[in-house]
Amino acid sequence: MLELALNQPLKAILPIKEEYLIQDVWFLMEIDTSGNNQYSTVKLINILRRNGLRTIGDVLNSEARHIQLMKGIGEKSFLLLLELLKAISKKKPLEP
């Protein structure tokens, strides 16, 4: 389980390779292979984009508390985001 400090950026707990940081948040859809309801992932992405978080790097530079306070982000959405970011952190580097 991730040790989460609400006042720290998510990048403090999720080491994600540099090449993934510039990916648009829609990249989360590619990562979501767990069988989650795709509506939940699309909703999450739309909320992030509405709040100015356009890339994976933008999300990682945000504090957990900031994301949790976004309108429409509940516990399930936040846990889904953490799950998807954790999956990205385990991915191999992108192929050139």
mmCIF file of C-alpha atoms in Angstrom, residues 28-36 84:
data_model
loop_
_atom_site.group_PDB
_atom_site.id
_atom_site.type_symbol
_atom_site.label_atom_id
_atom_site.label_comp_id
_atom_site.label_asym_id
_atom_site.label_seq_id
_atom_site.Cartn_x
_atom_site.Cartn_y
_atom_site.Cartn_z
ATOM 1 C CA LEU A 28 -4.839 6.767 -18.287
ATOM 2 C CA MET A 29 -7.377 5.085 -20.599
ATOM 3 C CA GLU A 30 -4.600 2.984 -22.135
ATOM 4 C CA ILE A 31 -3.438 1.961 -18.678
ATOM 5 C CA ASP A 32 -6.898 0.992 -17.439
ATOM 6 C CA THR A 33 -6.880 -2.708 -18.291
ATOM 7 C CA SER A 34 -8.187 -3.859 -14.930
ATOM 8 C CA GLY A 35 -11.771 -4.096 -16.113
ATOM 9 C CA ASN A 36 -12.808 -0.933 -14.300
ATOM 10 C CA LEU A 84 -3.643 3.902 -12.595
#
